């Protein structure tokens, strides 16, 4: 009897069914429904918030280059570009560096050709992905990747330099490499040439064009 009164005071047992159908809902049921709605609300908010955090964390390294003084966006190298770079490296020896290595394709291709290759990239997601690809290809011992700003790296220890640049950066990079590279070094530019240097070799067409510059030649031209 107490149970019945707690639901609808003064209601005979035989009318319980009718009252349930007519909207007399037990208070405990109302509380339970309210609690379930509240839990779902917290869960939904948590999912949306977590998703936004993940999207922000992943997207930020790809978007922020557009806000720098020199925008260097990530554009994957084509198979033909990689082939042309490897062609320019024939008969070359010594360590190689890829400036702005992106997803690591050039570094991994060079490592497969026997080079000790290093890639510098500012985007941490691309660096981690490059390391994964190098391990997958079995060249992790000779293909290394580091998170770093190219303007804070010294390239004097490299005999071969590969760069996928943009026109806004080529003049500044030209001056930096002139100061740091040894005479036997070779610089390979993809997509855009250096403004003042005369290439020793050119191969490819359109976006697949690759220019090779020998440090001894561009130093001599500056004197």
Tab-separated table of C-alpha atoms in Angstrom:
chain	number	residue	atom	x	y	z
A	1	UNK	CA	0.000	0.000	0.000
A	2	UNK	CA	2.865	2.392	0.761
A	3	UNK	CA	4.364	1.671	-2.633
A	4	UNK	CA	1.122	2.621	-4.312
A	5	UNK	CA	0.765	5.809	-2.289
A	6	UNK	CA	4.301	6.848	-3.071
A	7	UNK	CA	3.415	6.835	-6.747
A	8	UNK	CA	-0.007	8.543	-6.644
A	9	UNK	CA	-1.378	9.323	-3.155
A	10	UNK	CA	-4.965	8.257	-2.615
A	11	UNK	CA	-5.139	6.179	-5.766
A	12	UNK	CA	-6.736	2.736	-5.503
A	13	UNK	CA	-4.704	-0.157	-6.838
A	14	UNK	CA	-7.205	-1.000	-9.528
A	15	UNK	CA	-6.757	2.448	-11.154
A	16	UNK	CA	-2.941	2.342	-11.229
A	17	UNK	CA	-2.836	1.115	-14.784
A	18	UNK	CA	-5.215	3.837	-15.948
A	19	UNK	CA	-3.219	6.560	-14.218
A	20	UNK	CA	0.019	5.349	-15.732
A	21	UNK	CA	-1.619	5.597	-19.142
A	22	UNK	CA	-3.058	9.032	-18.326
A	23	UNK	CA	0.320	10.499	-17.263
A	24	UNK	CA	0.721	9.853	-13.560
A	25	UNK	CA	4.428	8.970	-13.739
A	26	UNK	CA	6.217	7.890	-10.575
A	27	UNK	CA	8.669	10.528	-9.255
A	28	UNK	CA	11.498	7.967	-9.205
A	29	UNK	CA	10.947	7.373	-12.924
A	30	UNK	CA	11.137	11.099	-13.595
A	31	UNK	CA	14.392	11.342	-11.667
A	32	UNK	CA	15.797	8.340	-13.521
A	33	UNK	CA	14.910	9.805	-16.910
A	34	UNK	CA	16.394	13.154	-15.938
A	35	UNK	CA	19.612	11.446	-14.815
A	36	UNK	CA	19.860	9.510	-18.083
A	37	UNK	CA	19.376	12.685	-20.114
A	38	UNK	CA	22.020	14.431	-18.044
A	39	UNK	CA	24.479	11.571	-18.557
A	40	UNK	CA	23.864	11.589	-22.304
A	41	UNK	CA	24.384	15.334	-22.334
A	42	UNK	CA	27.733	15.037	-20.570
A	43	UNK	CA	28.760	12.190	-22.903
A	44	UNK	CA	27.825	14.158	-26.032
A	45	UNK	CA	29.649	17.245	-24.786
A	46	UNK	CA	32.710	15.152	-23.995
A	47	UNK	CA	32.725	13.543	-27.437
A	48	UNK	CA	32.341	16.860	-29.251
A	49	UNK	CA	34.993	18.520	-27.094
A	50	UNK	CA	37.433	15.648	-27.521
A	51	UNK	CA	36.899	15.629	-31.278
A	52	UNK	CA	37.592	19.356	-31.529
A	53	UNK	CA	40.795	18.977	-29.512
A	54	UNK	CA	42.011	16.185	-31.805
A	55	UNK	CA	41.135	18.139	-34.954
A	56	UNK	CA	42.936	21.203	-33.593
A	57	UNK	CA	46.024	19.188	-32.647
A	58	UNK	CA	46.225	17.520	-36.065
A	59	UNK	CA	45.328	20.521	-38.216
A	60	UNK	CA	47.384	23.232	-36.498
A	61	UNK	CA	50.833	22.089	-37.778
A	62	UNK	CA	49.445	22.104	-41.342
A	63	UNK	CA	47.714	25.496	-41.065
A	64	UNK	CA	50.283	27.557	-39.139
A	65	UNK	CA	52.852	27.714	-42.024
A	66	UNK	CA	50.398	29.990	-43.849
A	67	UNK	CA	50.792	32.589	-41.083
A	68	UNK	CA	54.592	32.716	-41.133
A	69	UNK	CA	56.563	35.370	-42.962
A	70	UNK	CA	57.623	32.744	-45.487
A	71	UNK	CA	54.844	30.245	-46.139
A	72	UNK	CA	56.206	26.763	-46.860
A	73	UNK	CA	53.162	24.512	-47.289
A	74	UNK	CA	53.338	20.736	-47.467
A	75	UNK	CA	53.032	19.488	-51.058
A	76	UNK	CA	54.047	15.818	-51.550
A	77	UNK	CA	56.763	15.105	-54.095
A	78	UNK	CA	55.597	13.319	-57.217
A	79	UNK	CA	57.112	10.016	-58.313
A	80	UNK	CA	58.756	11.792	-61.255
A	81	UNK	CA	60.298	14.434	-59.004
A	82	UNK	CA	61.799	11.739	-56.799
A	83	UNK	CA	63.134	9.973	-59.875
A	84	UNK	CA	64.730	13.200	-61.129
A	85	UNK	CA	66.324	13.915	-57.746
A	86	UNK	CA	67.809	10.418	-57.614
A	87	UNK	CA	69.143	10.942	-61.145
A	88	UNK	CA	70.962	14.093	-59.977
A	89	UNK	CA	72.516	12.129	-57.109
A	90	UNK	CA	74.140	9.495	-59.291
A	91	UNK	CA	77.855	9.065	-58.638
A	92	UNK	CA	77.518	11.266	-55.561
A	93	UNK	CA	78.712	10.303	-52.088
A	94	UNK	CA	78.445	11.747	-48.603
A	95	UNK	CA	75.562	12.592	-46.279
A	96	UNK	CA	72.338	14.055	-47.652
A	97	UNK	CA	69.813	16.448	-46.141
A	98	UNK	CA	66.306	17.253	-47.299
A	99	UNK	CA	65.259	20.751	-46.192
A	100	UNK	CA	61.545	20.653	-45.411
A	101	UNK	CA	61.307	16.878	-45.797
A	102	UNK	CA	57.499	16.643	-45.651
A	103	UNK	CA	56.408	13.011	-45.548
A	104	UNK	CA	59.977	11.763	-46.029
A	105	UNK	CA	59.806	10.478	-49.594
A	106	UNK	CA	63.085	12.011	-50.760
A	107	UNK	CA	65.007	10.944	-47.653
A	108	UNK	CA	63.712	7.369	-47.893
A	109	UNK	CA	64.495	7.198	-51.623
A	110	UNK	CA	68.032	8.466	-50.975
A	111	UNK	CA	68.540	5.956	-48.163
A	112	UNK	CA	67.544	3.161	-50.559
A	113	UNK	CA	70.281	4.419	-52.890
A	114	UNK	CA	72.857	4.016	-50.131
A	115	UNK	CA	72.972	7.547	-48.718
A	116	UNK	CA	72.925	8.443	-45.060
A	117	UNK	CA	69.981	10.804	-45.282
A	118	UNK	CA	68.422	13.296	-42.868
A	119	UNK	CA	65.199	15.251	-43.129
A	120	UNK	CA	64.336	18.442	-41.239
A	121	UNK	CA	60.647	19.286	-40.975
A	122	UNK	CA	58.727	21.661	-38.728
A	123	UNK	CA	55.462	19.687	-38.765
A	124	UNK	CA	55.682	17.002	-36.021
A	125	UNK	CA	52.946	14.828	-37.565
A	126	UNK	CA	54.906	14.611	-40.829
A	127	UNK	CA	58.093	13.787	-38.956
A	128	UNK	CA	56.413	10.949	-37.048
A	129	UNK	CA	54.824	9.659	-40.243
A	130	UNK	CA	58.198	9.802	-42.035
A	131	UNK	CA	59.814	7.757	-39.277
A	132	UNK	CA	57.039	5.191	-39.575
A	133	UNK	CA	57.512	4.993	-43.365
A	134	UNK	CA	61.282	4.612	-43.005
A	135	UNK	CA	60.786	1.735	-40.594
A	136	UNK	CA	58.210	0.162	-42.906
A	137	UNK	CA	60.672	0.401	-45.806
A	138	UNK	CA	63.506	-1.030	-43.703
A	139	UNK	CA	65.790	2.025	-43.948
A	140	UNK	CA	65.312	3.475	-40.455
A	141	UNK	CA	69.036	3.098	-39.724
A	142	UNK	CA	70.066	5.401	-42.593
A	143	UNK	CA	67.008	7.669	-42.833
A	144	UNK	CA	66.550	10.032	-39.889
A	145	UNK	CA	63.997	12.779	-39.356
A	146	UNK	CA	64.026	15.721	-36.973
A	147	UNK	CA	61.535	18.406	-35.969
A	148	UNK	CA	63.336	21.664	-36.617
A	149	UNK	CA	63.119	25.051	-38.293
A	150	UNK	CA	65.413	25.044	-41.343
A	151	UNK	CA	66.717	28.517	-40.488
A	152	UNK	CA	68.052	27.210	-37.173
A	153	UNK	CA	69.959	24.292	-38.710
A	154	UNK	CA	73.547	24.430	-39.950
A	155	UNK	CA	74.088	22.443	-43.163
A	156	UNK	CA	77.886	22.517	-43.342
A	157	UNK	CA	78.189	18.772	-42.630
A	158	UNK	CA	76.152	17.735	-45.692
A	159	UNK	CA	77.538	17.005	-49.137
A	160	UNK	CA	74.122	16.809	-50.793
A	161	UNK	CA	71.247	19.201	-50.106
A	162	UNK	CA	67.733	18.781	-51.476
A	163	UNK	CA	65.138	21.513	-51.134
A	164	UNK	CA	61.489	21.807	-52.164
A	165	UNK	CA	61.174	25.537	-51.686
A	166	UNK	CA	58.947	28.452	-52.648
A	167	UNK	CA	60.122	31.601	-54.467
A	168	UNK	CA	59.885	33.776	-51.324
A	169	UNK	CA	62.531	31.730	-49.514
A	170	UNK	CA	65.024	30.910	-52.260
A	171	UNK	CA	67.100	34.099	-52.071
A	172	UNK	CA	67.498	33.905	-48.288
A	173	UNK	CA	68.302	30.192	-48.466
A	174	UNK	CA	70.773	30.845	-51.274
A	175	UNK	CA	72.757	33.180	-49.017
A	176	UNK	CA	72.624	30.756	-46.097
A	177	UNK	CA	73.943	27.825	-48.146
A	178	UNK	CA	76.687	29.927	-49.709
A	179	UNK	CA	78.044	30.618	-46.232
A	180	UNK	CA	77.718	27.090	-44.852
A	181	UNK	CA	78.412	24.505	-47.572
A	182	UNK	CA	81.773	23.080	-48.531
A	183	UNK	CA	83.000	23.395	-52.130
A	184	UNK	CA	82.270	19.744	-52.969
A	185	UNK	CA	78.620	20.046	-51.978
A	186	UNK	CA	75.715	19.793	-54.420
A	187	UNK	CA	72.357	21.513	-53.987
A	188	UNK	CA	69.286	20.119	-55.728
A	189	UNK	CA	66.258	22.397	-56.034
A	190	UNK	CA	62.807	21.084	-56.920
A	191	UNK	CA	59.901	23.089	-58.404
A	192	UNK	CA	61.658	26.472	-58.104
A	193	UNK	CA	65.285	27.382	-58.978
A	194	UNK	CA	67.629	29.595	-57.010
A	195	UNK	CA	67.538	33.187	-58.289
A	196	UNK	CA	71.255	33.874	-58.834
A	197	UNK	CA	72.963	30.517	-59.238
A	198	UNK	CA	73.666	28.860	-62.582
A	199	UNK	CA	72.693	25.181	-62.521
A	200	UNK	CA	75.194	22.517	-63.493
A	201	UNK	CA	72.341	20.273	-64.653
A	202	UNK	CA	68.608	20.541	-65.260
A	203	UNK	CA	66.201	17.673	-65.776
A	204	UNK	CA	62.435	17.225	-65.977
A	205	UNK	CA	59.607	19.471	-67.112
A	206	UNK	CA	57.011	21.664	-65.429
A	207	UNK	CA	56.535	20.970	-61.721
A	208	UNK	CA	58.857	17.966	-62.035
A	209	UNK	CA	61.843	20.119	-63.043
A	210	UNK	CA	64.926	19.663	-60.903
A	211	UNK	CA	67.982	21.947	-60.856
A	212	UNK	CA	71.404	20.788	-59.617
A	213	UNK	CA	73.955	23.349	-58.396
A	214	UNK	CA	77.570	22.671	-57.438
A	215	UNK	CA	78.852	24.761	-54.530
A	216	UNK	CA	82.227	25.278	-56.191
A	217	UNK	CA	80.486	26.875	-59.191
A	218	UNK	CA	78.138	29.253	-57.370
A	219	UNK	CA	80.906	30.317	-55.032
A	220	UNK	CA	83.148	31.097	-58.001
A	221	UNK	CA	80.382	33.127	-59.657
A	222	UNK	CA	79.989	35.236	-56.505
A	223	UNK	CA	83.694	36.158	-56.399
